[in-house]
Amino acid sequence: MARSSATRLLSSIRSKTNTIVLLIDGGAIPPCAGGRRGMSTAARAKEDKEAWWKESLERMRNIGISAHIDSGKTTLTERVLFYTGRIHEIHEVRGRDGVGAKMDSMDLEREKGITIQSAATYCTWNGYQINIIDTPGHVDFTIEVERALRVLDGAILVLCSVGGVQSQSITVDRQMRRYEVPRLAFINKLDRMGADPWKVLNQARSKLRHHSAAVQIPIGLEEDFQGLVDLVQLKAYYFHGANGENVVAFDIPSNLEASAVEKRRELIEVVSEVDDQLAEIFLNDEPISPRDLKMAIRRTTIARKFVPVYMGSAFKNKGVQPLLDGVLDYLPCPTEVENHALDQNNSEERVLLSGTPAGPLVALAFKLEEGRFGQLTYLRIYEGVIKKGEYIVNINTGKKIKVPRLVRMHSNEMEDIQEAHAGQIVAVFGVDCASGDTFTDGSVRYTMTSMNVPEPVMSLAVSPVSKDSGGQFSKALNRFTKEDPTFRVGLDAESGQTIISGMGELHLDIYVERIRREYKVDAKVGKPRVNFRETVTQRAEFDYLHKKQSGGQGQYGRVCGYVEPLPIGSATKFEFENMIIGQAIPSNFIPAIEKGFKEASNSGSLCFTCCRFQ
């Protein structure tokens, strides 16, 4: 058949049916061998399952909320849970209403009004699942921030509009850089006296070296704070209702139009500096649509080249819903973040994980907690699927463990689930492990890189008031050291004191209080005793005569010798040399004499570093 005839035949067939026919030298081959119709049932099921996984992962966000103490992290999380329907009432952080914030489940947290332990939860917003970890702001609990950021894909850095960039803000931002976490900034408390978001934005640029710009401007400040202008969509948003749950969009107020145009241009310029696609549109003076700007912000935020700045007042219920939209629009899903494991079978070679449920199971235990039903282990699943009742392998110990119970956490509440896949944060009961252990299904020997653990900076001596409570006291210390890598316990061999070490005074005070409340053990706390050290600086001779008459034969002895310092850099701290000639003193007494000198050098009023006895 001529090719022209084949072409006419193909056109005729296309006009009558949707079936595509391939013509090769006049022969027709039906397409079902290469299309979906020709797939086996198993192949089609696999493709459908992968499509579901892909969509599920694209609609997932793992974020943390971090900031300096008292910047409003827990208040912000409380509003997020309320607007997403996870809780039905808003409560105060300090628990004055007798309930307290959902994420502060410990009594100590509600009494002191601070977050002590990071808490995990999850919620749904506009069809997306958001896993949230609320972290402490106090520097004493910095390990909670470290291990949360180690497993998260994105973060919200909360800044106070009055306090600005504070000391812990710098520390938290450094931790985000260490773990390469993309982030949004949220300038909170615009309703407070002295609020100045533009001052805070400039501080973020100078102190934190953020390449950032505002994506919103406030409508009023302090007691006149009413709403926000979205610079991407060029709309004004107001928050109506008893708890600000109704977001109403209006045109930009006339008095803010010039400011909105100026700030939007600034936003475009800042993003264009780090995004070539937007820069090309901007330099060609072409109109920039909201979609173009949104996509550019997303690309640069995920690449950690840009930090979008949101504004609002969590306490006054303003600005939280647009921030949630920003989490969906600009922070990455699990498959958009690169995670690497170390292959223990191949000299710890770095392996890029796919981040999908299709691969072998790889999960990291990043947090331990002693719960009502035993040890609760928080897992971030990087690849594969974990199921209740199946066996997993702890690569660090080599132990094979059955998963007895699998749950999703909502602060201190648990929801039992049958399985979890890559990208999720879950918890398991009854799995004996340490913080930082890696679990797989046994088909691979991968380990995840460990998190940074700072060294303790402060120590206290503790002991139980009652000797009968020593067992509970030891149990409490063992539990806390397992949960918190920055909490160390040791026994001073010289003083016999139990020494606890941590990140600060508040850190240790909290643990002493927890020992009293959770284990009913009163503990005495004091400063560790320090043994004073002395040494010999020059040679000194001694000649001591011992005479004691207590009836009977009595005691008599004479000791002569000298002490002198050892050479600088000597490998030993003590040398004993026997220079006695003959059997003036029986040889079986010499070891006891040497032992006495050693004891005196450690605990006596004088420290003997070297003694030559004659």
XYZ file of C-alpha atoms in Angstrom:
614
model
C 0.000 0.000 0.000
C 1.382 3.423 -0.887
C 2.067 5.782 2.003
C -0.383 8.397 0.617
C -3.118 5.748 0.623
C -2.181 4.782 4.142
C -2.443 8.396 5.230
C -5.915 8.758 3.691
C -7.015 5.516 5.320
C -5.710 6.672 8.689
C -7.589 9.984 8.375
C -10.776 8.133 7.446
C -10.486 5.812 10.432
C -9.760 8.695 12.838
C -12.857 10.540 11.678
C -15.097 7.559 12.499
C -13.640 6.166 15.699
C -11.375 7.019 18.619
C -9.246 3.938 18.073
C -5.709 4.656 16.868
C -4.300 2.261 14.273
C -0.571 2.040 13.530
C 0.270 1.447 9.865
C 3.605 -0.036 8.923
C 4.070 -0.729 5.209
C 0.373 -1.334 4.767
C -0.001 -3.613 7.836
C -2.275 -2.483 10.692
C -1.255 -3.166 14.312
C -3.861 -2.577 17.048
C -2.538 -0.392 19.895
C -3.790 -2.530 22.760
C -0.390 -4.221 23.105
C 1.195 -0.951 24.224
C -1.731 0.889 25.842
C -3.581 0.578 29.168
C -6.091 -1.897 27.639
C -3.261 -4.332 27.029
C -2.113 -4.172 30.654
C -2.658 -7.069 32.973
C -5.004 -6.609 35.899
C -2.034 -6.558 38.296
C -0.231 -3.898 36.221
C -3.339 -1.672 36.118
C -3.832 -2.114 39.883
C -0.215 -1.141 40.473
C -0.550 1.970 38.297
C -3.760 2.998 40.077
C -2.125 2.466 43.462
C 0.922 4.531 42.502
C -1.370 7.303 41.246
C -3.170 7.276 44.608
C 0.145 7.386 46.488
C 1.336 10.286 44.363
C -1.808 12.303 44.958
C -1.782 11.463 48.672
C 1.830 12.603 49.091
C 1.286 15.775 47.069
C -1.561 16.655 49.449
C 0.552 16.228 52.583
C 2.617 18.740 54.559
C 4.885 18.030 57.550
C 5.585 21.275 59.364
C 6.899 22.521 62.687
C 6.158 25.763 64.517
C 9.228 27.252 66.212
C 10.153 30.583 67.769
C 11.604 32.423 70.734
C 9.784 31.857 74.009
C 6.444 33.717 74.347
C 6.166 34.550 70.639
C 2.817 32.771 70.352
C 3.644 29.332 68.891
C 1.194 27.320 70.992
C -1.506 29.985 70.602
C -1.029 29.808 66.836
C -1.255 25.997 66.887
C -4.449 26.210 68.967
C -6.051 28.447 66.304
C -4.876 26.172 63.499
C -6.528 23.188 65.196
C -9.727 25.170 65.736
C -10.051 26.442 62.155
C -9.298 22.989 60.736
C -11.964 21.397 62.936
C -9.621 19.293 65.117
C -10.869 21.045 68.261
C -14.174 22.805 68.818
C -13.205 25.357 71.479
C -10.256 27.717 71.897
C -8.518 27.688 75.281
C -5.834 29.870 76.814
C -2.241 28.722 76.968
C -1.841 29.261 80.710
C -4.912 27.198 81.487
C -6.726 29.901 83.460
C -10.018 28.480 82.189
C -9.148 25.113 83.745
C -8.498 23.454 80.389
C -5.419 24.971 78.767
C -4.102 24.724 75.211
C -4.514 21.372 73.503
C -0.822 20.973 72.671
C 0.318 21.693 76.261
C -0.932 18.490 77.851
C 1.419 18.418 80.894
C 0.243 20.094 84.087
C 3.605 21.838 84.398
C 3.192 23.338 80.913
C -0.204 24.769 81.784
C 0.939 26.104 85.146
C 4.053 27.821 83.787
C 2.531 28.834 80.445
C 5.434 27.385 78.455
C 5.905 24.393 76.179
C 8.270 21.812 77.676
C 7.865 18.859 75.307
C 7.247 18.989 71.579
C 3.790 17.646 70.721
C 2.553 16.196 67.427
C -0.870 16.486 65.863
C -2.517 16.415 62.448
C -5.343 18.231 60.736
C -6.962 18.754 57.328
C -7.204 22.048 55.448
C -8.739 22.407 51.976
C -8.278 18.713 51.279
C -4.632 18.661 52.396
C -3.355 16.719 55.411
C -1.015 18.722 57.636
C 1.134 17.033 60.292
C 2.215 19.606 62.882
C 4.824 19.522 65.650
C 4.611 22.349 68.198
C 8.058 22.893 69.725
C 9.279 24.645 72.910
C 10.713 28.146 72.676
C 12.979 28.096 75.735
C 16.646 27.440 74.999
C 16.774 24.839 77.805
C 14.582 22.525 75.712
C 16.438 23.054 72.446
C 16.773 19.283 71.848
C 12.994 19.155 71.286
C 13.418 21.643 68.431
C 16.441 19.760 67.059
C 14.701 16.426 66.714
C 11.499 17.955 65.376
C 13.295 19.878 62.621
C 15.342 16.762 61.825
C 12.234 14.967 60.530
C 10.114 17.836 59.143
C 9.792 19.019 55.543
C 8.930 22.655 56.312
C 8.551 25.078 59.207
C 6.896 28.281 60.370
C 9.227 30.709 62.146
C 7.101 32.874 64.450
C 8.423 36.364 65.252
C 6.959 38.822 67.751
C 6.037 42.156 66.158
C 7.201 43.944 69.326
C 10.208 41.861 70.428
C 11.402 41.246 66.879
C 14.248 38.829 66.204
C 15.351 37.584 69.633
C 18.114 35.273 70.837
C 16.207 32.004 70.450
C 14.883 33.156 67.069
C 18.502 33.132 65.872
C 19.104 29.684 67.404
C 15.961 28.197 65.840
C 16.804 29.688 62.437
C 20.303 28.177 62.690
C 18.733 24.778 63.374
C 16.475 25.160 60.329
C 19.531 25.898 58.190
C 21.361 22.882 59.648
C 18.588 20.508 58.549
C 17.867 22.443 55.304
C 14.229 23.126 56.194
C 12.245 25.554 53.960
C 10.268 28.015 56.046
C 7.672 30.741 56.215
C 7.951 33.625 58.669
C 4.883 34.748 60.615
C 5.036 38.129 62.364
C 2.613 37.685 65.263
C 0.972 39.993 67.815
C 0.185 42.912 65.487
C -2.524 43.896 67.975
C -0.007 44.712 70.721
C 1.182 48.185 71.667
C 4.377 49.030 69.800
C 3.851 46.496 66.996
C 6.071 47.253 63.981
C 6.179 44.465 61.364
C 8.491 46.387 59.014
C 11.112 46.732 61.742
C 10.911 42.967 62.332
C 11.220 42.266 58.591
C 14.390 44.370 58.418
C 15.775 42.559 61.477
C 15.121 39.199 59.798
C 17.062 40.386 56.768
C 20.003 41.711 58.792
C 20.236 39.343 61.770
C 18.975 36.112 60.195
C 20.279 36.917 56.682
C 16.868 36.058 55.246
C 16.184 36.854 51.612
C 12.609 37.765 52.419
C 9.701 40.037 51.618
C 6.172 40.495 52.888
C 3.346 38.741 51.037
C 0.818 40.676 53.146
C 0.457 44.141 54.621
C -1.666 44.888 57.716
C -4.809 46.980 57.712
C -4.141 49.056 60.810
C -1.883 48.215 63.748
C -2.137 47.804 67.522
C -5.748 48.313 68.689
C -6.758 49.371 65.133
C -5.582 46.105 63.544
C -8.511 44.966 61.392
C -7.290 42.672 58.609
C -4.688 42.005 55.937
C -4.049 42.822 52.297
C -2.845 39.876 50.206
C -0.149 41.181 47.844
C -0.319 38.115 45.574
C -4.077 38.183 44.936
C -4.459 41.939 45.655
C -7.403 41.374 47.955
C -8.213 42.630 51.447
C -9.217 40.006 54.018
C -11.204 40.621 57.189
C -11.901 38.064 59.912
C -15.463 38.074 61.215
C -17.259 35.937 63.751
C -16.738 35.305 67.460
C -13.416 33.541 66.794
C -12.476 35.007 63.412
C -13.656 31.896 61.601
C -15.339 33.776 58.728
C -12.790 35.187 56.266
C -14.357 37.858 54.052
C -12.586 39.238 50.960
C -13.028 42.870 49.852
C -11.288 45.271 47.545
C -8.185 46.958 48.948
C -9.052 50.090 50.978
C -8.320 53.248 48.994
C -5.872 54.537 51.600
C -3.735 51.387 51.201
C -3.770 51.036 47.402
C -0.508 52.930 46.853
C 1.213 51.032 49.671
C -0.025 47.674 48.315
C 1.285 48.454 44.817
C 4.657 49.499 46.220
C 5.001 46.437 48.488
C 3.888 44.089 45.693
C 6.560 45.509 43.420
C 9.115 45.035 46.192
C 7.960 41.415 46.587
C 8.332 40.803 42.831
C 11.796 42.373 42.774
C 13.042 40.315 45.729
C 11.702 37.037 44.285
C 13.051 37.920 40.806
C 16.560 38.118 42.239
C 16.487 34.373 42.936
C 14.055 33.093 40.270
C 14.993 33.308 36.587
C 11.492 32.663 35.244
C 9.908 35.543 37.148
C 12.933 37.759 36.431
C 12.437 37.289 32.675
C 8.777 38.326 32.888
C 9.654 41.262 35.155
C 12.497 42.557 32.958
C 10.311 42.359 29.857
C 7.721 44.561 31.605
C 5.064 41.913 31.056
C 2.113 41.766 33.465
C 2.721 39.323 36.313
C -0.353 37.280 37.180
C -1.051 36.004 40.687
C -0.359 32.471 39.437
C 3.068 33.458 38.040
C 4.001 35.119 41.316
C 2.676 32.237 43.429
C 4.617 29.620 41.443
C 7.816 31.686 41.685
C 7.429 32.049 45.453
C 6.860 28.293 45.762
C 9.962 27.432 43.703
C 12.240 29.777 45.639
C 10.834 28.831 49.054
C 11.331 25.097 48.467
C 14.856 25.843 47.198
C 15.463 27.801 50.461
C 16.319 30.947 48.522
C 13.368 32.996 49.763
C 11.311 33.326 52.957
C 7.723 34.623 52.519
C 6.624 36.792 55.430
C 3.047 36.534 56.731
C 1.433 38.709 59.387
C -1.383 38.539 61.904
C -2.430 38.103 65.500
C -3.098 34.536 66.589
C -4.546 35.646 69.928
C -6.998 38.013 68.185
C -7.862 35.314 65.577
C -6.571 37.268 62.583
C -4.295 36.003 59.833
C -4.216 32.284 60.666
C -6.256 31.003 57.702
C -4.112 32.818 55.080
C -1.039 31.370 56.807
C -2.520 27.880 56.398
C -3.066 28.646 52.710
C 0.591 29.685 52.548
C 1.649 26.328 54.035
C -0.199 24.540 51.226
C 0.972 26.932 48.502
C 4.647 27.361 49.365
C 5.973 24.589 51.628
C 7.049 21.261 50.075
C 5.326 17.911 50.134
C 7.396 14.864 51.242
C 8.434 13.942 47.677
C 9.808 17.445 47.013
C 12.427 17.114 49.764
C 15.615 15.098 49.339
C 16.329 12.662 52.178
C 19.434 10.497 52.262
C 20.240 7.311 54.162
C 23.584 5.603 54.816
C 23.969 2.099 53.372
C 25.647 0.004 56.082
C 26.384 -2.759 53.562
C 28.330 -0.378 51.347
C 30.681 1.603 53.628
C 27.902 4.049 54.627
C 27.446 5.324 51.091
C 24.753 7.997 50.827
C 21.548 6.695 49.241
C 18.784 9.001 48.010
C 15.409 7.809 49.306
C 12.446 7.938 46.936
C 10.067 9.140 49.637
C 7.254 6.943 48.299
C 5.470 3.907 49.762
C 6.771 1.789 46.870
C 10.275 1.317 48.309
C 11.506 -0.691 51.312
C 10.555 0.560 54.758
C 12.919 3.187 56.222
C 11.760 4.980 59.399
C 13.568 7.065 62.019
C 12.748 7.014 65.753
C 13.193 10.687 66.636
C 11.429 10.954 70.000
C 10.705 8.652 72.939
C 8.051 9.134 75.584
C 6.973 7.022 78.537
C 3.222 6.644 78.127
C 0.458 4.907 80.032
C 0.976 1.750 77.980
C 4.772 1.679 77.971
C 7.343 3.366 75.780
C 5.861 5.473 72.991
C 8.216 5.835 70.023
C 7.606 8.570 67.457
C 8.557 7.550 63.902
C 8.986 9.547 60.721
C 8.526 7.199 57.762
C 10.792 8.197 54.888
C 10.049 5.288 52.563
C 7.819 2.219 52.398
C 4.863 1.136 54.514
C 4.625 0.046 58.163
C 1.725 -2.161 59.274
C 0.409 -3.215 62.650
C 1.409 -6.789 63.495
C 4.286 -6.929 61.014
C 7.961 -7.285 61.900
C 10.489 -4.475 61.578
C 14.253 -4.532 62.137
C 16.204 -2.076 64.289
C 19.348 -1.572 62.187
C 21.289 -0.055 65.104
C 20.808 -3.120 67.334
C 19.978 -5.811 64.774
C 16.827 -6.839 66.686
C 13.668 -7.953 64.898
C 10.594 -6.468 66.537
C 6.858 -6.941 66.022
C 4.721 -3.782 65.867
C 2.011 -4.428 68.495
C 0.227 -1.086 68.196
C 0.376 1.745 65.667
C -1.160 5.155 66.427
C -1.412 8.708 65.173
C -0.915 11.368 67.825
C -3.130 14.346 68.579
C -1.174 15.903 71.462
C -1.674 13.326 74.259
C -4.547 11.557 72.475
C -4.073 8.546 70.219
C -5.915 7.183 67.219
C -5.235 3.538 66.361
C -4.418 2.857 62.722
C -3.613 -0.335 60.817
C -0.862 1.016 58.560
C 1.073 4.144 57.660
C 3.109 5.033 54.592
C 6.017 7.246 53.577
C 5.699 10.898 54.535
C 3.674 10.298 57.701
C 4.584 10.820 61.351
C 3.212 8.070 63.611
C 3.972 6.404 66.942
C 4.373 2.778 68.006
C 4.071 1.094 71.411
C 6.166 -1.688 72.850
C 9.239 -1.099 70.670
C 12.426 -0.979 72.727
C 14.873 1.407 71.055
C 16.858 4.588 71.550
C 16.300 8.026 70.070
C 17.891 8.143 66.612
C 17.501 4.416 65.768
C 16.523 3.479 62.213
C 13.949 0.788 61.367
C 13.577 -1.095 58.072
C 11.668 -4.138 56.839
C 14.910 -6.154 56.785
C 15.489 -5.988 53.028
C 18.007 -3.131 53.351
C 20.489 -2.001 56.014
C 20.001 1.754 55.846
C 20.510 4.168 58.729
C 19.458 7.809 58.837
C 21.957 10.457 59.856
C 21.728 11.370 63.526
C 20.598 14.710 64.898
C 22.841 17.269 66.579
C 22.843 16.892 70.398
C 24.355 19.825 72.323
C 26.482 19.184 75.399
C 25.026 19.933 78.884
C 26.058 23.247 80.421
C 24.881 22.964 84.031
C 24.932 20.321 86.790
C 23.137 19.724 90.094
C 23.566 17.174 92.863
C 20.329 15.329 93.683
C 19.402 12.632 96.164
C 16.098 11.229 97.454
C 14.977 12.509 100.857
C 13.886 9.036 101.894
C 16.182 6.036 101.416
C 13.099 3.851 100.813
C 12.332 5.732 97.563
C 15.699 5.002 95.958
C 14.170 2.516 93.507
C 11.606 4.975 92.151
C 14.267 7.684 92.075
C 16.557 5.529 89.890
C 13.626 4.547 87.673
C 12.774 8.199 87.050
C 16.364 9.114 86.167
C 16.682 6.152 83.800
C 13.475 7.120 82.024
C 14.437 10.781 81.618
C 17.913 9.982 80.269
C 16.327 7.705 77.678
C 13.791 10.330 76.611
C 16.108 13.352 76.575
C 19.634 13.061 75.106
C 20.665 16.371 76.727
C 19.786 15.133 80.228
C 22.745 13.235 81.695
C 23.092 11.373 84.997
C 26.373 10.350 86.596
C 27.849 9.283 89.928
C 30.816 11.234 91.279
C 33.221 8.533 92.477
C 35.008 10.866 94.875
C 32.047 12.587 96.534
C 29.482 9.779 96.065
C 26.880 12.307 94.828
C 24.391 11.673 92.014
C 24.960 14.457 89.486
C 22.353 15.447 86.891
C 23.416 17.675 83.997
C 21.280 19.594 81.514
C 20.889 22.678 79.350
C 20.050 25.138 82.111
C 18.471 25.826 85.474
C 14.877 25.590 84.192
C 15.653 22.325 82.393
C 16.877 20.649 85.594
C 14.189 22.214 87.793
C 11.506 20.770 85.499
C 12.943 17.261 85.832
C 13.223 17.520 89.620
C 9.590 18.627 89.735
C 8.570 15.763 87.427
C 10.329 13.287 89.736
C 8.212 14.634 92.597
C 4.910 14.660 90.680
C 5.151 11.578 88.489
C 7.105 9.268 90.811
C 6.110 10.706 94.229
C 9.760 11.109 95.260
C 10.963 14.211 97.073
C 14.550 15.026 96.143
C 17.193 17.181 97.783
C 18.960 19.456 95.342
C 22.269 21.205 95.838
C 25.491 22.238 94.204
C 27.920 19.416 93.368
C 30.789 19.152 95.845
C 34.161 19.929 94.332
C 37.310 18.255 95.658
C 40.167 20.703 95.970
C 43.354 19.633 94.249
C 46.892 20.145 95.518
C 50.202 19.129 94.083
C 53.861 19.251 95.050
C 55.837 22.036 93.406
C 59.330 21.165 94.760
C 61.180 18.441 96.603
C 60.473 18.176 100.352
C 61.926 15.715 102.873
C 60.063 14.267 105.848
C 61.034 12.417 109.012
C 58.144 11.322 111.212
C 58.399 9.441 114.517
C 55.315 7.556 115.710
C 55.115 6.543 119.411
C 51.939 5.445 121.137
C 51.655 3.749 124.545
C 48.209 2.368 125.280
C 49.125 -0.414 127.646
C 50.993 -3.528 126.769
C 53.755 -3.481 124.187
C 52.752 -0.114 122.560
C 53.509 1.165 119.046
C 56.673 2.658 117.620
C 57.696 3.538 114.067
C 59.778 6.003 112.136
C 59.132 7.086 108.535
C 61.758 8.943 106.513
C 61.675 9.915 102.870
C 60.975 12.705 100.452
C 58.345 13.799 97.912
C 59.020 15.546 94.646
C 56.993 16.476 91.568
C 57.044 14.247 88.531
C 58.337 15.685 85.233
C 55.810 17.743 83.250
C 53.906 15.537 80.829
C 54.551 12.351 82.763
C 52.311 9.441 81.779
C 51.686 8.485 85.434
C 50.353 10.584 88.284
C 51.991 8.640 91.108
C 55.266 6.718 91.555
C 56.343 4.793 94.602
C 59.990 3.689 94.894
C 61.213 1.332 97.617
C 64.807 2.269 98.592
C 65.059 0.156 101.767
C 68.129 -2.060 101.956
C 67.854 -5.430 103.643
C 64.954 -6.485 105.828
C 64.762 -3.451 108.110
C 61.059 -3.532 107.309
C 59.550 -6.902 106.321
C 58.724 -6.976 102.582
C 55.121 -7.981 103.221
C 54.501 -4.499 104.730
C 55.671 -2.603 101.622
C 52.435 -3.034 99.510
C 50.361 -1.707 102.414
C 52.666 1.291 102.716
C 52.325 2.005 98.984
C 48.551 1.712 99.210
C 48.489 4.185 102.087
C 50.431 6.735 100.082
C 48.054 6.371 97.137
C 45.016 6.919 99.347
C 46.625 9.980 100.873
C 47.367 11.404 97.426
C 43.678 11.153 96.451
C 41.834 12.135 99.618
C 44.320 13.354 102.200
C 45.040 16.923 103.161
C 48.169 16.732 101.026
C 48.452 15.343 97.497
C 51.522 13.195 96.965
C 52.410 12.959 93.278
C 55.679 11.146 93.823
C 57.217 9.560 96.886
C 60.604 7.953 97.337
C 60.563 5.962 100.595
C 63.752 5.108 102.470
